[in-house]
Amino acid sequence: MKLTRRDALALGLGATAASLLPFSAFAAADEAIAAFTGGADAGEGGITLTAPEIAENGNTVPVSVDAPGAVSIIVLAAGNPTPGVATFNFGPLAGSQTASTRIRLAGTQDVVAVAKMADGSFVKAASTVKVTIGGCGG
């Protein structure tokens, strides 16, 4: 196989585009957080995110979140092509502001939960999950 200048240029552009994909996924997670918070800063504490440190299978990773006094909680997988995983809304008659689900992770990445509290403030928690077998697309 002969490699022409045009082929080399195409390979170089393809490699550059592939190297920028993870950065765009993290930018999408930041944009989702900004949309949820309306651009407000999210504090720490007041929310508990429980996720395994190591997931043997990225297809079904158990995640639970607890935020007493929350009105709404979003869960994001920062490294997935589409970071939005779930949104939980709690009404005034909710017994507790706790939710759990199983999510799919494309690989080792941060799982982020952001809660909107009843007073209008936002709190955030993150946990890194190491995936040993690929989930979506991996």
JSON list of N, CA and C in Angstrom, two decimals, residues 10-74:
[
{"chain": "A", "resi": 10, "resn": "ALA", "atom": "N", "xyz": [-5.48, 12.88, 5.63]},
{"chain": "A", "resi": 10, "resn": "ALA", "atom": "CA", "xyz": [-6.75, 12.34, 6.12]},
{"chain": "A", "resi": 10, "resn": "ALA", "atom": "C", "xyz": [-6.55, 11.57, 7.42]},
{"chain": "A", "resi": 11, "resn": "LEU", "atom": "N", "xyz": [-5.50, 10.77, 7.51]},
{"chain": "A", "resi": 11, "resn": "LEU", "atom": "CA", "xyz": [-5.21, 10.04, 8.74]},
{"chain": "A", "resi": 11, "resn": "LEU", "atom": "C", "xyz": [-4.91, 10.99, 9.90]},
{"chain": "A", "resi": 12, "resn": "GLY", "atom": "N", "xyz": [-4.15, 12.03, 9.62]},
{"chain": "A", "resi": 12, "resn": "GLY", "atom": "CA", "xyz": [-3.82, 13.00, 10.66]},
{"chain": "A", "resi": 12, "resn": "GLY", "atom": "C", "xyz": [-5.05, 13.73, 11.17]},
{"chain": "A", "resi": 13, "resn": "LEU", "atom": "N", "xyz": [-5.93, 14.14, 10.26]},
{"chain": "A", "resi": 13, "resn": "LEU", "atom": "CA", "xyz": [-7.16, 14.82, 10.68]},
{"chain": "A", "resi": 13, "resn": "LEU", "atom": "C", "xyz": [-8.08, 13.88, 11.45]},
{"chain": "A", "resi": 14, "resn": "GLY", "atom": "N", "xyz": [-8.14, 12.63, 11.03]},
{"chain": "A", "resi": 14, "resn": "GLY", "atom": "CA", "xyz": [-8.96, 11.65, 11.74]},
{"chain": "A", "resi": 14, "resn": "GLY", "atom": "C", "xyz": [-8.43, 11.40, 13.15]},
{"chain": "A", "resi": 15, "resn": "ALA", "atom": "N", "xyz": [-7.12, 11.30, 13.30]},
{"chain": "A", "resi": 15, "resn": "ALA", "atom": "CA", "xyz": [-6.53, 11.09, 14.62]},
{"chain": "A", "resi": 15, "resn": "ALA", "atom": "C", "xyz": [-6.77, 12.29, 15.52]},
{"chain": "A", "resi": 16, "resn": "THR", "atom": "N", "xyz": [-6.68, 13.49, 14.96]},
{"chain": "A", "resi": 16, "resn": "THR", "atom": "CA", "xyz": [-6.94, 14.70, 15.74]},
{"chain": "A", "resi": 16, "resn": "THR", "atom": "C", "xyz": [-8.39, 14.75, 16.20]},
{"chain": "A", "resi": 17, "resn": "ALA", "atom": "N", "xyz": [-9.30, 14.43, 15.32]},
{"chain": "A", "resi": 17, "resn": "ALA", "atom": "CA", "xyz": [-10.73, 14.42, 15.68]},
{"chain": "A", "resi": 17, "resn": "ALA", "atom": "C", "xyz": [-11.01, 13.38, 16.75]},
{"chain": "A", "resi": 18, "resn": "ALA", "atom": "N", "xyz": [-10.41, 12.20, 16.63]},
{"chain": "A", "resi": 18, "resn": "ALA", "atom": "CA", "xyz": [-10.63, 11.14, 17.61]},
{"chain": "A", "resi": 18, "resn": "ALA", "atom": "C", "xyz": [-10.07, 11.53, 18.98]},
{"chain": "A", "resi": 19, "resn": "SER", "atom": "N", "xyz": [-8.96, 12.25, 19.00]},
{"chain": "A", "resi": 19, "resn": "SER", "atom": "CA", "xyz": [-8.38, 12.64, 20.29]},
{"chain": "A", "resi": 19, "resn": "SER", "atom": "C", "xyz": [-9.21, 13.71, 20.98]},
{"chain": "A", "resi": 20, "resn": "LEU", "atom": "N", "xyz": [-10.01, 14.46, 20.24]},
{"chain": "A", "resi": 20, "resn": "LEU", "atom": "CA", "xyz": [-10.83, 15.51, 20.84]},
{"chain": "A", "resi": 20, "resn": "LEU", "atom": "C", "xyz": [-12.19, 15.02, 21.31]},
{"chain": "A", "resi": 21, "resn": "LEU", "atom": "N", "xyz": [-12.58, 13.80, 20.97]},
{"chain": "A", "resi": 21, "resn": "LEU", "atom": "CA", "xyz": [-13.88, 13.28, 21.36]},
{"chain": "A", "resi": 21, "resn": "LEU", "atom": "C", "xyz": [-14.09, 13.24, 22.87]},
{"chain": "A", "resi": 22, "resn": "PRO", "atom": "N", "xyz": [-13.13, 12.75, 23.68]},
{"chain": "A", "resi": 22, "resn": "PRO", "atom": "CA", "xyz": [-13.38, 12.75, 25.13]},
{"chain": "A", "resi": 22, "resn": "PRO", "atom": "C", "xyz": [-13.58, 14.15, 25.69]},
{"chain": "A", "resi": 23, "resn": "PHE", "atom": "N", "xyz": [-12.88, 15.14, 25.17]},
{"chain": "A", "resi": 23, "resn": "PHE", "atom": "CA", "xyz": [-13.05, 16.50, 25.66]},
{"chain": "A", "resi": 23, "resn": "PHE", "atom": "C", "xyz": [-14.44, 17.03, 25.36]},
{"chain": "A", "resi": 24, "resn": "SER", "atom": "N", "xyz": [-15.00, 16.67, 24.22]},
{"chain": "A", "resi": 24, "resn": "SER", "atom": "CA", "xyz": [-16.34, 17.14, 23.90]},
{"chain": "A", "resi": 24, "resn": "SER", "atom": "C", "xyz": [-17.37, 16.45, 24.78]},
{"chain": "A", "resi": 25, "resn": "ALA", "atom": "N", "xyz": [-17.12, 15.20, 25.19]},
{"chain": "A", "resi": 25, "resn": "ALA", "atom": "CA", "xyz": [-18.05, 14.52, 26.09]},
{"chain": "A", "resi": 25, "resn": "ALA", "atom": "C", "xyz": [-18.07, 15.21, 27.45]},
{"chain": "A", "resi": 26, "resn": "PHE", "atom": "N", "xyz": [-16.90, 15.58, 27.97]},
{"chain": "A", "resi": 26, "resn": "PHE", "atom": "CA", "xyz": [-16.85, 16.27, 29.26]},
{"chain": "A", "resi": 26, "resn": "PHE", "atom": "C", "xyz": [-17.47, 17.66, 29.15]},
{"chain": "A", "resi": 27, "resn": "ALA", "atom": "N", "xyz": [-17.31, 18.31, 28.00]},
{"chain": "A", "resi": 27, "resn": "ALA", "atom": "CA", "xyz": [-17.93, 19.62, 27.80]},
{"chain": "A", "resi": 27, "resn": "ALA", "atom": "C", "xyz": [-19.45, 19.48, 27.78]},
{"chain": "A", "resi": 28, "resn": "ALA", "atom": "N", "xyz": [-19.95, 18.38, 27.23]},
{"chain": "A", "resi": 28, "resn": "ALA", "atom": "CA", "xyz": [-21.40, 18.16, 27.21]},
{"chain": "A", "resi": 28, "resn": "ALA", "atom": "C", "xyz": [-21.94, 17.99, 28.62]},
{"chain": "A", "resi": 29, "resn": "ALA", "atom": "N", "xyz": [-21.19, 17.33, 29.49]},
{"chain": "A", "resi": 29, "resn": "ALA", "atom": "CA", "xyz": [-21.61, 17.17, 30.89]},
{"chain": "A", "resi": 29, "resn": "ALA", "atom": "C", "xyz": [-21.63, 18.52, 31.59]},
{"chain": "A", "resi": 30, "resn": "ASP", "atom": "N", "xyz": [-20.62, 19.34, 31.36]},
{"chain": "A", "resi": 30, "resn": "ASP", "atom": "CA", "xyz": [-20.58, 20.68, 31.96]},
{"chain": "A", "resi": 30, "resn": "ASP", "atom": "C", "xyz": [-21.74, 21.54, 31.47]},
{"chain": "A", "resi": 31, "resn": "GLU", "atom": "N", "xyz": [-22.07, 21.40, 30.18]},
{"chain": "A", "resi": 31, "resn": "GLU", "atom": "CA", "xyz": [-23.21, 22.15, 29.63]},
{"chain": "A", "resi": 31, "resn": "GLU", "atom": "C", "xyz": [-24.52, 21.69, 30.24]},
{"chain": "A", "resi": 32, "resn": "ALA", "atom": "N", "xyz": [-24.66, 20.38, 30.48]},
{"chain": "A", "resi": 32, "resn": "ALA", "atom": "CA", "xyz": [-25.88, 19.86, 31.09]},
{"chain": "A", "resi": 32, "resn": "ALA", "atom": "C", "xyz": [-26.03, 20.36, 32.53]},
{"chain": "A", "resi": 33, "resn": "ILE", "atom": "N", "xyz": [-24.91, 20.43, 33.26]},
{"chain": "A", "resi": 33, "resn": "ILE", "atom": "CA", "xyz": [-24.95, 20.95, 34.63]},
{"chain": "A", "resi": 33, "resn": "ILE", "atom": "C", "xyz": [-25.32, 22.43, 34.61]},
{"chain": "A", "resi": 34, "resn": "ALA", "atom": "N", "xyz": [-24.72, 23.19, 33.69]},
{"chain": "A", "resi": 34, "resn": "ALA", "atom": "CA", "xyz": [-25.03, 24.62, 33.59]},
{"chain": "A", "resi": 34, "resn": "ALA", "atom": "C", "xyz": [-26.50, 24.84, 33.22]},
{"chain": "A", "resi": 35, "resn": "ALA", "atom": "N", "xyz": [-27.05, 24.01, 32.36]},
{"chain": "A", "resi": 35, "resn": "ALA", "atom": "CA", "xyz": [-28.45, 24.14, 31.99]},
{"chain": "A", "resi": 35, "resn": "ALA", "atom": "C", "xyz": [-29.36, 23.83, 33.19]},
{"chain": "A", "resi": 36, "resn": "PHE", "atom": "N", "xyz": [-28.99, 22.83, 33.98]},
{"chain": "A", "resi": 36, "resn": "PHE", "atom": "CA", "xyz": [-29.80, 22.45, 35.14]},
{"chain": "A", "resi": 36, "resn": "PHE", "atom": "C", "xyz": [-29.74, 23.52, 36.23]},
{"chain": "A", "resi": 37, "resn": "THR", "atom": "N", "xyz": [-28.56, 24.07, 36.46]},
{"chain": "A", "resi": 37, "resn": "THR", "atom": "CA", "xyz": [-28.39, 25.06, 37.53]},
{"chain": "A", "resi": 37, "resn": "THR", "atom": "C", "xyz": [-28.67, 26.48, 37.07]},
{"chain": "A", "resi": 38, "resn": "GLY", "atom": "N", "xyz": [-28.85, 26.68, 35.79]},
{"chain": "A", "resi": 38, "resn": "GLY", "atom": "CA", "xyz": [-29.03, 28.04, 35.28]},
{"chain": "A", "resi": 38, "resn": "GLY", "atom": "C", "xyz": [-27.76, 28.86, 35.38]},
{"chain": "A", "resi": 39, "resn": "GLY", "atom": "N", "xyz": [-26.62, 28.20, 35.42]},
{"chain": "A", "resi": 39, "resn": "GLY", "atom": "CA", "xyz": [-25.34, 28.88, 35.51]},
{"chain": "A", "resi": 39, "resn": "GLY", "atom": "C", "xyz": [-24.88, 29.15, 36.93]},
{"chain": "A", "resi": 40, "resn": "ALA", "atom": "N", "xyz": [-25.68, 28.79, 37.92]},
{"chain": "A", "resi": 40, "resn": "ALA", "atom": "CA", "xyz": [-25.31, 29.01, 39.32]},
{"chain": "A", "resi": 40, "resn": "ALA", "atom": "C", "xyz": [-24.25, 27.99, 39.75]},
{"chain": "A", "resi": 41, "resn": "ASP", "atom": "N", "xyz": [-23.43, 28.38, 40.73]},
{"chain": "A", "resi": 41, "resn": "ASP", "atom": "CA", "xyz": [-22.42, 27.47, 41.26]},
{"chain": "A", "resi": 41, "resn": "ASP", "atom": "C", "xyz": [-23.07, 26.43, 42.16]},
{"chain": "A", "resi": 42, "resn": "ALA", "atom": "N", "xyz": [-22.56, 25.22, 42.10]},
{"chain": "A", "resi": 42, "resn": "ALA", "atom": "CA", "xyz": [-23.06, 24.14, 42.95]},
{"chain": "A", "resi": 42, "resn": "ALA", "atom": "C", "xyz": [-22.08, 23.93, 44.09]},
{"chain": "A", "resi": 43, "resn": "GLY", "atom": "N", "xyz": [-22.60, 23.90, 45.30]},
{"chain": "A", "resi": 43, "resn": "GLY", "atom": "CA", "xyz": [-21.76, 23.68, 46.47]},
{"chain": "A", "resi": 43, "resn": "GLY", "atom": "C", "xyz": [-21.53, 22.21, 46.72]},
{"chain": "A", "resi": 44, "resn": "GLU", "atom": "N", "xyz": [-20.79, 21.92, 47.79]},
{"chain": "A", "resi": 44, "resn": "GLU", "atom": "CA", "xyz": [-20.50, 20.55, 48.20]},
{"chain": "A", "resi": 44, "resn": "GLU", "atom": "C", "xyz": [-21.30, 20.22, 49.45]},
{"chain": "A", "resi": 45, "resn": "GLY", "atom": "N", "xyz": [-21.56, 18.95, 49.66]},
{"chain": "A", "resi": 45, "resn": "GLY", "atom": "CA", "xyz": [-22.27, 18.51, 50.86]},
{"chain": "A", "resi": 45, "resn": "GLY", "atom": "C", "xyz": [-23.77, 18.56, 50.66]},
{"chain": "A", "resi": 46, "resn": "GLY", "atom": "N", "xyz": [-24.49, 17.80, 51.49]},
{"chain": "A", "resi": 46, "resn": "GLY", "atom": "CA", "xyz": [-25.94, 17.79, 51.38]},
{"chain": "A", "resi": 46, "resn": "GLY", "atom": "C", "xyz": [-26.47, 16.78, 50.38]},
{"chain": "A", "resi": 47, "resn": "ILE", "atom": "N", "xyz": [-25.57, 16.08, 49.67]},
{"chain": "A", "resi": 47, "resn": "ILE", "atom": "CA", "xyz": [-25.97, 15.07, 48.70]},
{"chain": "A", "resi": 47, "resn": "ILE", "atom": "C", "xyz": [-24.99, 13.90, 48.81]},
{"chain": "A", "resi": 48, "resn": "THR", "atom": "N", "xyz": [-25.54, 12.70, 48.76]},
{"chain": "A", "resi": 48, "resn": "THR", "atom": "CA", "xyz": [-24.70, 11.50, 48.83]},
{"chain": "A", "resi": 48, "resn": "THR", "atom": "C", "xyz": [-24.91, 10.69, 47.56]},
{"chain": "A", "resi": 49, "resn": "LEU", "atom": "N", "xyz": [-23.82, 10.45, 46.84]},
{"chain": "A", "resi": 49, "resn": "LEU", "atom": "CA", "xyz": [-23.83, 9.64, 45.62]},
{"chain": "A", "resi": 49, "resn": "LEU", "atom": "C", "xyz": [-23.12, 8.33, 45.94]},
{"chain": "A", "resi": 50, "resn": "THR", "atom": "N", "xyz": [-23.81, 7.23, 45.74]},
{"chain": "A", "resi": 50, "resn": "THR", "atom": "CA", "xyz": [-23.23, 5.92, 46.00]},
{"chain": "A", "resi": 50, "resn": "THR", "atom": "C", "xyz": [-23.10, 5.17, 44.68]},
{"chain": "A", "resi": 51, "resn": "ALA", "atom": "N", "xyz": [-21.86, 4.87, 44.32]},
{"chain": "A", "resi": 51, "resn": "ALA", "atom": "CA", "xyz": [-21.56, 4.12, 43.09]},
{"chain": "A", "resi": 51, "resn": "ALA", "atom": "C", "xyz": [-20.37, 3.23, 43.39]},
{"chain": "A", "resi": 52, "resn": "PRO", "atom": "N", "xyz": [-20.26, 2.08, 42.73]},
{"chain": "A", "resi": 52, "resn": "PRO", "atom": "CA", "xyz": [-19.13, 1.20, 42.99]},
{"chain": "A", "resi": 52, "resn": "PRO", "atom": "C", "xyz": [-17.81, 1.82, 42.51]},
{"chain": "A", "resi": 53, "resn": "GLU", "atom": "N", "xyz": [-16.74, 1.52, 43.21]},
{"chain": "A", "resi": 53, "resn": "GLU", "atom": "CA", "xyz": [-15.43, 2.01, 42.79]},
{"chain": "A", "resi": 53, "resn": "GLU", "atom": "C", "xyz": [-14.99, 1.30, 41.51]},
{"chain": "A", "resi": 54, "resn": "ILE", "atom": "N", "xyz": [-15.27, 0.00, 41.44]},
{"chain": "A", "resi": 54, "resn": "ILE", "atom": "CA", "xyz": [-14.94, -0.80, 40.26]},
{"chain": "A", "resi": 54, "resn": "ILE", "atom": "C", "xyz": [-16.20, -1.52, 39.80]},
{"chain": "A", "resi": 55, "resn": "ALA", "atom": "N", "xyz": [-16.54, -1.37, 38.54]},
{"chain": "A", "resi": 55, "resn": "ALA", "atom": "CA", "xyz": [-17.69, -2.05, 37.95]},
{"chain": "A", "resi": 55, "resn": "ALA", "atom": "C", "xyz": [-17.15, -3.12, 37.00]},
{"chain": "A", "resi": 56, "resn": "GLU", "atom": "N", "xyz": [-17.55, -4.36, 37.23]},
{"chain": "A", "resi": 56, "resn": "GLU", "atom": "CA", "xyz": [-17.08, -5.45, 36.38]},
{"chain": "A", "resi": 56, "resn": "GLU", "atom": "C", "xyz": [-17.71, -5.41, 35.00]},
{"chain": "A", "resi": 57, "resn": "ASN", "atom": "N", "xyz": [-18.87, -4.77, 34.90]},
{"chain": "A", "resi": 57, "resn": "ASN", "atom": "CA", "xyz": [-19.56, -4.70, 33.62]},
{"chain": "A", "resi": 57, "resn": "ASN", "atom": "C", "xyz": [-20.14, -3.29, 33.48]},
{"chain": "A", "resi": 58, "resn": "GLY", "atom": "N", "xyz": [-19.77, -2.58, 32.46]},
{"chain": "A", "resi": 58, "resn": "GLY", "atom": "CA", "xyz": [-20.25, -1.22, 32.25]},
{"chain": "A", "resi": 58, "resn": "GLY", "atom": "C", "xyz": [-21.70, -1.14, 31.81]},
{"chain": "A", "resi": 59, "resn": "ASN", "atom": "N", "xyz": [-22.31, -2.28, 31.49]},
{"chain": "A", "resi": 59, "resn": "ASN", "atom": "CA", "xyz": [-23.70, -2.27, 31.03]},
{"chain": "A", "resi": 59, "resn": "ASN", "atom": "C", "xyz": [-24.71, -2.03, 32.15]},
{"chain": "A", "resi": 60, "resn": "THR", "atom": "N", "xyz": [-24.40, -2.47, 33.37]},
{"chain": "A", "resi": 60, "resn": "THR", "atom": "CA", "xyz": [-25.33, -2.31, 34.49]},
{"chain": "A", "resi": 60, "resn": "THR", "atom": "C", "xyz": [-24.56, -1.90, 35.74]},
{"chain": "A", "resi": 61, "resn": "VAL", "atom": "N", "xyz": [-24.41, -0.63, 35.94]},
{"chain": "A", "resi": 61, "resn": "VAL", "atom": "CA", "xyz": [-23.70, -0.10, 37.10]},
{"chain": "A", "resi": 61, "resn": "VAL", "atom": "C", "xyz": [-24.74, 0.49, 38.06]},
{"chain": "A", "resi": 62, "resn": "PRO", "atom": "N", "xyz": [-24.85, -0.07, 39.27]},
{"chain": "A", "resi": 62, "resn": "PRO", "atom": "CA", "xyz": [-25.84, 0.46, 40.22]},
{"chain": "A", "resi": 62, "resn": "PRO", "atom": "C", "xyz": [-25.39, 1.79, 40.80]},
{"chain": "A", "resi": 63, "resn": "VAL", "atom": "N", "xyz": [-26.31, 2.74, 40.82]},
{"chain": "A", "resi": 63, "resn": "VAL", "atom": "CA", "xyz": [-26.03, 4.08, 41.35]},
{"chain": "A", "resi": 63, "resn": "VAL", "atom": "C", "xyz": [-27.22, 4.50, 42.20]},
{"chain": "A", "resi": 64, "resn": "SER", "atom": "N", "xyz": [-26.95, 5.09, 43.36]},
{"chain": "A", "resi": 64, "resn": "SER", "atom": "CA", "xyz": [-28.03, 5.66, 44.16]},
{"chain": "A", "resi": 64, "resn": "SER", "atom": "C", "xyz": [-27.62, 7.04, 44.65]},
{"chain": "A", "resi": 65, "resn": "VAL", "atom": "N", "xyz": [-28.60, 7.88, 44.84]},
{"chain": "A", "resi": 65, "resn": "VAL", "atom": "CA", "xyz": [-28.36, 9.26, 45.26]},
{"chain": "A", "resi": 65, "resn": "VAL", "atom": "C", "xyz": [-29.37, 9.62, 46.34]},
{"chain": "A", "resi": 66, "resn": "ASP", "atom": "N", "xyz": [-28.90, 10.36, 47.34]},
{"chain": "A", "resi": 66, "resn": "ASP", "atom": "CA", "xyz": [-29.74, 10.76, 48.47]},
{"chain": "A", "resi": 66, "resn": "ASP", "atom": "C", "xyz": [-29.44, 12.22, 48.77]},
{"chain": "A", "resi": 67, "resn": "ALA", "atom": "N", "xyz": [-30.46, 13.06, 48.74]},
{"chain": "A", "resi": 67, "resn": "ALA", "atom": "CA", "xyz": [-30.30, 14.49, 49.01]},
{"chain": "A", "resi": 67, "resn": "ALA", "atom": "C", "xyz": [-31.51, 14.98, 49.79]},
{"chain": "A", "resi": 68, "resn": "PRO", "atom": "N", "xyz": [-31.48, 14.88, 51.13]},
{"chain": "A", "resi": 68, "resn": "PRO", "atom": "CA", "xyz": [-32.62, 15.34, 51.93]},
{"chain": "A", "resi": 68, "resn": "PRO", "atom": "C", "xyz": [-32.91, 16.83, 51.67]},
{"chain": "A", "resi": 69, "resn": "GLY", "atom": "N", "xyz": [-34.15, 17.13, 51.38]},
{"chain": "A", "resi": 69, "resn": "GLY", "atom": "CA", "xyz": [-34.55, 18.50, 51.11]},
{"chain": "A", "resi": 69, "resn": "GLY", "atom": "C", "xyz": [-34.44, 18.91, 49.65]},
{"chain": "A", "resi": 70, "resn": "ALA", "atom": "N", "xyz": [-34.14, 17.95, 48.77]},
{"chain": "A", "resi": 70, "resn": "ALA", "atom": "CA", "xyz": [-34.00, 18.27, 47.35]},
{"chain": "A", "resi": 70, "resn": "ALA", "atom": "C", "xyz": [-35.36, 18.31, 46.66]},
{"chain": "A", "resi": 71, "resn": "VAL", "atom": "N", "xyz": [-35.44, 19.15, 45.65]},
{"chain": "A", "resi": 71, "resn": "VAL", "atom": "CA", "xyz": [-36.62, 19.24, 44.81]},
{"chain": "A", "resi": 71, "resn": "VAL", "atom": "C", "xyz": [-36.42, 18.42, 43.54]},
{"chain": "A", "resi": 72, "resn": "SER", "atom": "N", "xyz": [-35.17, 18.40, 43.04]},
{"chain": "A", "resi": 72, "resn": "SER", "atom": "CA", "xyz": [-34.85, 17.70, 41.80]},
{"chain": "A", "resi": 72, "resn": "SER", "atom": "C", "xyz": [-33.39, 17.27, 41.84]},
{"chain": "A", "resi": 73, "resn": "ILE", "atom": "N", "xyz": [-33.10, 16.13, 41.24]},
{"chain": "A", "resi": 73, "resn": "ILE", "atom": "CA", "xyz": [-31.73, 15.61, 41.16]},
{"chain": "A", "resi": 73, "resn": "ILE", "atom": "C", "xyz": [-31.48, 15.13, 39.74]},
{"chain": "A", "resi": 74, "resn": "ILE", "atom": "N", "xyz": [-30.31, 15.48, 39.18]},
{"chain": "A", "resi": 74, "resn": "ILE", "atom": "CA", "xyz": [-29.90, 14.90, 37.90]},
{"chain": "A", "resi": 74, "resn": "ILE", "atom": "C", "xyz": [-28.67, 14.04, 38.13]}
]
